CSV table of C-alpha atoms in Angstrom, one decimal:
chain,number,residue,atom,x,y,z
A,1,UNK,CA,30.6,151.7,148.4
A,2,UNK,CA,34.4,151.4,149.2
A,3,UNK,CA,34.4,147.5,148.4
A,4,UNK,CA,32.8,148.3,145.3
A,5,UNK,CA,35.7,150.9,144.6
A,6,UNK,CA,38.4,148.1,146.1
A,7,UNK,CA,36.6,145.0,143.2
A,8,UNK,CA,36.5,148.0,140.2
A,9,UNK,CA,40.4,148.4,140.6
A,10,UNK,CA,41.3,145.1,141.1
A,11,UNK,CA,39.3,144.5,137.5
A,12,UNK,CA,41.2,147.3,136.2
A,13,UNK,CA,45.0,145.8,137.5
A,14,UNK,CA,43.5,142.5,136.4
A,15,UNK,CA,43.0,144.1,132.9
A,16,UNK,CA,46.3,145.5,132.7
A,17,UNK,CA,47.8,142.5,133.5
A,18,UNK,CA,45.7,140.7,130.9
A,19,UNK,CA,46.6,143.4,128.5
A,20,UNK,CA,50.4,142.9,129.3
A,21,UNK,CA,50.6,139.4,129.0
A,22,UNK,CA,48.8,139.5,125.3
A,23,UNK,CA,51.2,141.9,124.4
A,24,UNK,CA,54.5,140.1,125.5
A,25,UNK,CA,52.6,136.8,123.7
A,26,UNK,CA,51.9,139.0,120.2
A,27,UNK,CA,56.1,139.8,120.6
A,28,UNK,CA,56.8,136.5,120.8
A,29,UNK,CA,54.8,135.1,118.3
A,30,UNK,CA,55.5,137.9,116.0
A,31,UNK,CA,59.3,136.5,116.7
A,32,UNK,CA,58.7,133.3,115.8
A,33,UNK,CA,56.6,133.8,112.7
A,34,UNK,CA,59.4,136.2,111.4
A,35,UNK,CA,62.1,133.3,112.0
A,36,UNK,CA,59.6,130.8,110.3
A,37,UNK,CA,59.5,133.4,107.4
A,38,UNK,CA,63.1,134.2,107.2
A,39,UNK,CA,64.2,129.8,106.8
A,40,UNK,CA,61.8,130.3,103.9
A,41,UNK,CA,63.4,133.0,101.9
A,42,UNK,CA,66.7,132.0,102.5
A,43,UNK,CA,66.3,128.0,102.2
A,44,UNK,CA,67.7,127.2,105.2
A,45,UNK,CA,65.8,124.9,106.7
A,46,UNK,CA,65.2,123.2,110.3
A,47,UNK,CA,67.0,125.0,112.9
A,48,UNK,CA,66.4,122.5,116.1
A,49,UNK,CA,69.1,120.0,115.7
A,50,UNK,CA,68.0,118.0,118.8
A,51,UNK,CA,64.7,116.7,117.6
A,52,UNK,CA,65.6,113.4,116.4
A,53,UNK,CA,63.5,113.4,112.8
A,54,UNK,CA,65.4,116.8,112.2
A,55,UNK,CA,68.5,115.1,112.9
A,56,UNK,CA,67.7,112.1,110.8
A,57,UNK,CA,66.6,114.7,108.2
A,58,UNK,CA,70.2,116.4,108.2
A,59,UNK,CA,72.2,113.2,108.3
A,60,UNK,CA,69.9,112.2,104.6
A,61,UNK,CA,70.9,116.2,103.2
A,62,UNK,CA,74.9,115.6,104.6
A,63,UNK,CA,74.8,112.4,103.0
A,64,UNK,CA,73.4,113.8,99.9
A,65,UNK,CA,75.2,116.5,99.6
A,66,UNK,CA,78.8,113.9,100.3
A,67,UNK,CA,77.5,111.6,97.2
A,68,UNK,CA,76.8,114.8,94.8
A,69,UNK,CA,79.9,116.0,95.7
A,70,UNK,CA,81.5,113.0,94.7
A,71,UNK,CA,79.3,112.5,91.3
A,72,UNK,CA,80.3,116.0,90.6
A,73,UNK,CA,84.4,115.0,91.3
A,74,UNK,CA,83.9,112.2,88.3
A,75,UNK,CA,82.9,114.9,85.3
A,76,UNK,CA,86.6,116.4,85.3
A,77,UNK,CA,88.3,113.4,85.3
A,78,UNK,CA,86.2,111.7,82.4
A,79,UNK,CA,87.0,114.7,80.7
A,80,UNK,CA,90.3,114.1,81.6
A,81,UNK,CA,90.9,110.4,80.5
A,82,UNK,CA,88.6,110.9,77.2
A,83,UNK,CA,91.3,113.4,76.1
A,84,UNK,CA,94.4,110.8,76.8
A,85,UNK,CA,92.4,108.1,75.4
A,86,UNK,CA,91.9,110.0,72.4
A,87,UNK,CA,95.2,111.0,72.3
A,88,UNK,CA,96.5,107.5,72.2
A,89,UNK,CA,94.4,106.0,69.8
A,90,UNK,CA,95.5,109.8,67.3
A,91,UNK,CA,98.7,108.1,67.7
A,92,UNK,CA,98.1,104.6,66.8
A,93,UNK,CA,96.1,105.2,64.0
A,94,UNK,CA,99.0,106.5,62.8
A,95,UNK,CA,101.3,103.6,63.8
A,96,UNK,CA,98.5,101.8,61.8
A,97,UNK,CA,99.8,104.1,58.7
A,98,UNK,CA,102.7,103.7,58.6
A,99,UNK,CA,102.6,100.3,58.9
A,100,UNK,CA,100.8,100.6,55.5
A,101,UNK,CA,103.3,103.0,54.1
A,102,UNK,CA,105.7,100.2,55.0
A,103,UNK,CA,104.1,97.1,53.6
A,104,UNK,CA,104.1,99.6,50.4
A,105,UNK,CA,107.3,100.2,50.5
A,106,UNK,CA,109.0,96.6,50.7
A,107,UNK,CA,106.9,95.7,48.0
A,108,UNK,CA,108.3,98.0,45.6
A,109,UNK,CA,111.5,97.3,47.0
A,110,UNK,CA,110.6,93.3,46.1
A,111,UNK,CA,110.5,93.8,42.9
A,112,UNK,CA,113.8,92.7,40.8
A,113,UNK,CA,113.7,95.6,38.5
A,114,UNK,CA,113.7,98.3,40.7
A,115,UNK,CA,117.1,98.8,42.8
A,116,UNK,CA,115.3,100.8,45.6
A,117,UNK,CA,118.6,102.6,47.2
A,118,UNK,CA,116.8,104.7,49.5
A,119,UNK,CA,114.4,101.5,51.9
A,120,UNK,CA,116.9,101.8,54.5
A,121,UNK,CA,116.9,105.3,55.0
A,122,UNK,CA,113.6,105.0,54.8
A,123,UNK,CA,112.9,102.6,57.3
A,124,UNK,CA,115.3,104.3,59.5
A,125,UNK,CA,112.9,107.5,58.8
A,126,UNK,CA,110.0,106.2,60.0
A,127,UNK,CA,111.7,104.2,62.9
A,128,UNK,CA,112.4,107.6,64.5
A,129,UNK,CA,108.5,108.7,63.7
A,130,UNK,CA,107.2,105.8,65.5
A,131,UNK,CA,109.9,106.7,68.9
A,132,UNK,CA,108.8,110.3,68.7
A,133,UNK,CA,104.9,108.9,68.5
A,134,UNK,CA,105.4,106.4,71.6
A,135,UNK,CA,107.2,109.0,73.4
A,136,UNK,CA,104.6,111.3,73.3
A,137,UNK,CA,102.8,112.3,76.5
A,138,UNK,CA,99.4,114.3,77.5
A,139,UNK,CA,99.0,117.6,78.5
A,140,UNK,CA,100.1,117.1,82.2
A,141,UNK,CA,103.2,115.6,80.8
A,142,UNK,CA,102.5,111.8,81.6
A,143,UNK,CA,103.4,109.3,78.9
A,144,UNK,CA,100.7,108.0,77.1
A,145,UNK,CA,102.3,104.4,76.0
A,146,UNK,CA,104.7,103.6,78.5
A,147,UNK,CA,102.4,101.1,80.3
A,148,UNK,CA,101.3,102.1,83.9
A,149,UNK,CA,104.8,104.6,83.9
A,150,UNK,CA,103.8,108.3,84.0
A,151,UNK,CA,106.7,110.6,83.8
A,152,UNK,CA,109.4,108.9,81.6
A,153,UNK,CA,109.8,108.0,78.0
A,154,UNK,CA,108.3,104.7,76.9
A,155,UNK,CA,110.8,103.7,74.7
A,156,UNK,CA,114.3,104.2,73.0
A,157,UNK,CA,115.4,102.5,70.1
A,158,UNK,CA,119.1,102.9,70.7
A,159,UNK,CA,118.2,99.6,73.3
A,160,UNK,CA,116.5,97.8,70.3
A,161,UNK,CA,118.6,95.0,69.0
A,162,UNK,CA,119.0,94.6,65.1
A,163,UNK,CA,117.3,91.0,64.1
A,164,UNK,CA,118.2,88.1,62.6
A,165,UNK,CA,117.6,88.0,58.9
A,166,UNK,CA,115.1,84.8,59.5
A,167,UNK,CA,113.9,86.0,62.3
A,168,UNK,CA,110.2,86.7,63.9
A,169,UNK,CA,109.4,89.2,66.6
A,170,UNK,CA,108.2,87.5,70.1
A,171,UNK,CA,107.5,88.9,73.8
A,172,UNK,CA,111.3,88.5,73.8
A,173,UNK,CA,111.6,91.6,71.9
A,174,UNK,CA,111.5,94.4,74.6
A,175,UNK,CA,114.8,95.7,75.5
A,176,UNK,CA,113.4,98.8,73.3
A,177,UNK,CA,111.0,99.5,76.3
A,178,UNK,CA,111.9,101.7,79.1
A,179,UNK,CA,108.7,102.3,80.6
A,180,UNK,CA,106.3,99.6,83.4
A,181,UNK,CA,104.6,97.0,82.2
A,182,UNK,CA,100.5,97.3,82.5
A,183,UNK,CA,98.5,100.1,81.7
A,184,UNK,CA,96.8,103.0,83.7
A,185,UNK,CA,94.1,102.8,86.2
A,186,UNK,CA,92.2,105.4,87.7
A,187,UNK,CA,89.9,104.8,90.4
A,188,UNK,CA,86.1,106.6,90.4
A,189,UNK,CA,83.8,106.9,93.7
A,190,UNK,CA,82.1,103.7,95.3
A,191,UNK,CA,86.1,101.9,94.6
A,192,UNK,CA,85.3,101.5,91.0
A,193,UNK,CA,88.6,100.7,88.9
A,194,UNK,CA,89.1,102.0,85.1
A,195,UNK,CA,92.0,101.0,83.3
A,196,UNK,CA,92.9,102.4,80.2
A,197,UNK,CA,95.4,103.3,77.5
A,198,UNK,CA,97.7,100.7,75.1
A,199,UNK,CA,101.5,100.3,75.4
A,200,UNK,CA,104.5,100.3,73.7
A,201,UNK,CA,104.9,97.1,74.3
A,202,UNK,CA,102.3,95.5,73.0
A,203,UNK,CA,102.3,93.2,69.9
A,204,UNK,CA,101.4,95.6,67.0
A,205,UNK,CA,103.8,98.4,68.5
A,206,UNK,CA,106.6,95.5,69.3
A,207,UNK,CA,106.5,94.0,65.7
A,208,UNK,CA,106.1,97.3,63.8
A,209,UNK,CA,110.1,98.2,65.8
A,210,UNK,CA,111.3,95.0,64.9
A,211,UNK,CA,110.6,95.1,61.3
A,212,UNK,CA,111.6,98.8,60.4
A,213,UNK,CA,114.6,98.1,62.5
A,214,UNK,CA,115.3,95.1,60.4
A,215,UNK,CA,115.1,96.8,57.2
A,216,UNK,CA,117.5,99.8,58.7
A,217,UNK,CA,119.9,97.0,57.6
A,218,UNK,CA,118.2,96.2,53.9
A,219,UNK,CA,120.2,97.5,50.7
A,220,UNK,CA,117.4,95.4,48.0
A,221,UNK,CA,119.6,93.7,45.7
A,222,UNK,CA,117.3,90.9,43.8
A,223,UNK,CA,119.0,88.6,44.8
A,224,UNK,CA,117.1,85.1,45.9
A,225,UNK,CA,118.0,83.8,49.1
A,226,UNK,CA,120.4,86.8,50.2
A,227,UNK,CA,120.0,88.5,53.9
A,228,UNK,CA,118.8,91.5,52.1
A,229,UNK,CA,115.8,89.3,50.3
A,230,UNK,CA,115.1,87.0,53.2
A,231,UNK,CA,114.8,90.4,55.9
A,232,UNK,CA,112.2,91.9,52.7
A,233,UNK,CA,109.9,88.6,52.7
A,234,UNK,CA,110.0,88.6,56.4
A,235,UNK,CA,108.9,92.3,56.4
A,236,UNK,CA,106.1,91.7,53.6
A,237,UNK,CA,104.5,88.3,55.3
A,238,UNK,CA,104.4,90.3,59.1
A,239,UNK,CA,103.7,93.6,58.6
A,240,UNK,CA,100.1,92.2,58.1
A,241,UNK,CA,100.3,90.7,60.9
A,242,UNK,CA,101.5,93.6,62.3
A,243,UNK,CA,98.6,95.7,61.2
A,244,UNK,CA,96.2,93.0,62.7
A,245,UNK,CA,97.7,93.6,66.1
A,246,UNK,CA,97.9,97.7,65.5
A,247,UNK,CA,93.9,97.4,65.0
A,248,UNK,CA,93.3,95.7,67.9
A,249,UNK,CA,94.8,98.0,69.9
A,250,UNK,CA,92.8,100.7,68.4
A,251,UNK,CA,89.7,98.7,69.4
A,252,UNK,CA,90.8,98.1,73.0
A,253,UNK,CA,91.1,101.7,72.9
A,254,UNK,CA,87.6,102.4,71.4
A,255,UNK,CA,85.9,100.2,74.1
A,256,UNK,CA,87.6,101.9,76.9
A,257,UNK,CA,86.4,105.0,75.6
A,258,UNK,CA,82.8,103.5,75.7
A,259,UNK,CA,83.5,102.0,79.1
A,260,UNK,CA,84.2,105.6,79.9
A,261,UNK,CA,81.5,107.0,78.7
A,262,UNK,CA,79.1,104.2,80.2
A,263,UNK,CA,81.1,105.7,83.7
A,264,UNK,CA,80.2,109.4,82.7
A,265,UNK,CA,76.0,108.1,81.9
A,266,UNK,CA,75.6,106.4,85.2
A,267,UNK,CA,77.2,109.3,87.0
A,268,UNK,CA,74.6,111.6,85.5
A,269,UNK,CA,71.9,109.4,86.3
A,270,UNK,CA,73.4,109.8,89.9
A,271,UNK,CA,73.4,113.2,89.9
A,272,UNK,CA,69.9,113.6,88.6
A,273,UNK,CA,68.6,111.4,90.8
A,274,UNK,CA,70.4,113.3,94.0
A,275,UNK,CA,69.3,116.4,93.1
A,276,UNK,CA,65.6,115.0,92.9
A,277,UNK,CA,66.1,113.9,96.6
A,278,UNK,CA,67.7,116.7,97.9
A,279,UNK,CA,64.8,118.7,96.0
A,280,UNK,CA,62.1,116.2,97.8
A,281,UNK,CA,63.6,116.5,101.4
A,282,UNK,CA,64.2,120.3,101.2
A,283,UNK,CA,60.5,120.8,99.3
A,284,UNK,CA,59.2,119.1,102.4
A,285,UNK,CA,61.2,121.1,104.9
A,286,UNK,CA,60.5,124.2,103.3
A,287,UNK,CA,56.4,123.0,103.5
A,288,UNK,CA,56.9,122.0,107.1
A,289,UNK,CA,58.1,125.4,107.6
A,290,UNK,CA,55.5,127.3,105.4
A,291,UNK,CA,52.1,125.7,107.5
A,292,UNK,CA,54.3,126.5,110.8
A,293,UNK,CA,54.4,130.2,109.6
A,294,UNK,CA,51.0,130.2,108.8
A,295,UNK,CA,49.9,128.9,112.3
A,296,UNK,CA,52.1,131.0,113.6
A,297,UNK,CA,50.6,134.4,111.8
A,298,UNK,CA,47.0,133.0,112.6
A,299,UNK,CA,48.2,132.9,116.5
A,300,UNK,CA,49.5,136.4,115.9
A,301,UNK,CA,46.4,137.9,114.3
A,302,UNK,CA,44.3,136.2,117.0
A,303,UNK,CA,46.2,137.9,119.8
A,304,UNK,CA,46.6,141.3,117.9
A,305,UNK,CA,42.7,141.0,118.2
A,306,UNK,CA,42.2,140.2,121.2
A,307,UNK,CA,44.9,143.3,123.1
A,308,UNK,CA,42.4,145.4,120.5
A,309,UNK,CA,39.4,144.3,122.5
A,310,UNK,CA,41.9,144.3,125.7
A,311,UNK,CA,42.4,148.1,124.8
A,312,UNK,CA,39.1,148.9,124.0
A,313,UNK,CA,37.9,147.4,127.6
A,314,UNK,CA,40.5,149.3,129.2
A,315,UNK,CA,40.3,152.4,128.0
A,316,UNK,CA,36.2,152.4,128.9
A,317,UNK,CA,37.2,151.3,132.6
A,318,UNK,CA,40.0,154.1,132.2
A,319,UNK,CA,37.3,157.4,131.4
A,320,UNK,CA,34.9,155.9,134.0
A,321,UNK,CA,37.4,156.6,137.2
């Protein structure tokens, strides 16, 4: 009778001990599927850093998130250089006018009948439009046609020597020109070089100084073969010329725009493509995480069931002593 007492308590301490360890395993579970839950909500995924795939995992989102960081850097600065772009080509369009204006102008003053006593203030008139035009700079105050110079003016005309009445302009021309020779460059992610902008030194800009400040010096007189008639055919024959070179600034203008804009749609392809792999790897994560929760809640419910029937056992052995 006493050893069956002695093997009817052991059960019971056996019971309690079974009871105790299913309740510290229900805490911990109940632990981990809360954790489990909690990455979920929150998005942040994959807490053990030593497991060698999560590692690899984080190095692909750090990477990810470098390069979009980057892609994102490139839409202020297209912004940026499509502005100062435009700004320049605003202002030789106008060079381009008054070029016209010009050409107009000498024409009328060709003509015999007409004594045209106002061409050189004229010329000198629009000779200090086109300094203020090629002095302008952007809104952070850089100059927009003094070749790869940022701060400083790109040209005063006090420096600009009065031609020869048979002359023609050439690359000699340039004393005018205070700023660097070559244009901008900016420099975009993956070492990618964008140069842009026109000078004030280049050939439409050059010859367009060289003819108004030739014909600062013209009275028109009619007269065949005078300075005053040789400097006015020299003006009519290159200001087309002149115009030429004008335009094809305005076109090297227009294709860097489109070279920036080509810069601006592969950047977005980038970015849309980035945020579809950072959307793949976390999806994944966050499904990796989602089965682990529900493993770990079927674990949970299995052991919440199991103290129940733990309990119920326990409590019989309990009212039988």
């Amino acid at each position: 009778m006493a050893g069956s007492e002695v093997t009817s308590l052991s059960g019971r301490v056996s019971d309690l001990s079974r009871g105790n360890t299913t309740r510290e395993a229900i805490q911990t579970l109940g632990e981990s599927a809360a954790e489990a839950s909690g990455r979920i909500a929150s998005g942040k995924i994959g807490g053990g850093y030593e497991a060698p795939e999560t590692a690899e995992k984080t190095r692909q989102l750090l990477n990810i998130e470098q390069k979009t960081m980057e892609s994102e850097s490139v839409k202020p600065k297209v912004t940026l250089l499509t502005g100062r772009i435009n700004l320049a080509y605003g202002i030789n369009e106008r060079l381009v006018e008054i070029a016209g204006e010009v050409r107009t102008r000498v024409t009328q003053a060709g003509d015999s009948t007409i004594r045209d006593a106002g061409f050189s203030a004229f010329c000198q008139q629009k000779l200090n439009e086109v300094e203020a035009l090629l002095n302008k700079k952007d809104f952070e105050g850089r100059s927009l046609m003094g070749g790869s110079a940022t701060k400083t003016n790109a040209v005063d005309f006090t420096m600009a020597a009065m031609p020869a009445a048979a002359a023609s302009p050439d690359a000699t021309y340039d004393t005018y020109f205070i700023g660097e020779k070559g244009i901008h460059t900016s420099t975009f992610k993956d070492g990618e070089v964008f140069q842009y902008g026109v000078s004030a030194i280049d050939p439409g800009a050059r010859d367009l100084i060289f003819y108004l400040k030739s014909g600062t010096a013209v009275t028109p007189d009619g007269i065949p073969g005078s300075s005053n008639t040789i400097r006015l055919q020299g003006m009519q024959d290159g200001l087309g010329t002149t115009i030429d070179g004008l335009m094809d600034s305005k076109k090297i203008l227009g294709e860097q725009l489109g070279n920036l804009e080509g810069i601006s749609k592969r950047n977005d392809e980038d970015v849309a493509y980035l945020t579809q792999t950072m959307s793949e790897l976390t999806d994944a994560d966050l499904l990796a995480e989602f089965i682990r929760s529900t493993q770990e809640m079927l674990k949970l419910n299995l052991n919440q069931s199991l103290l129940a029937k733990e309990n119920e056992t326990l409590k019989n052995l309990l009212s039988n002593i």
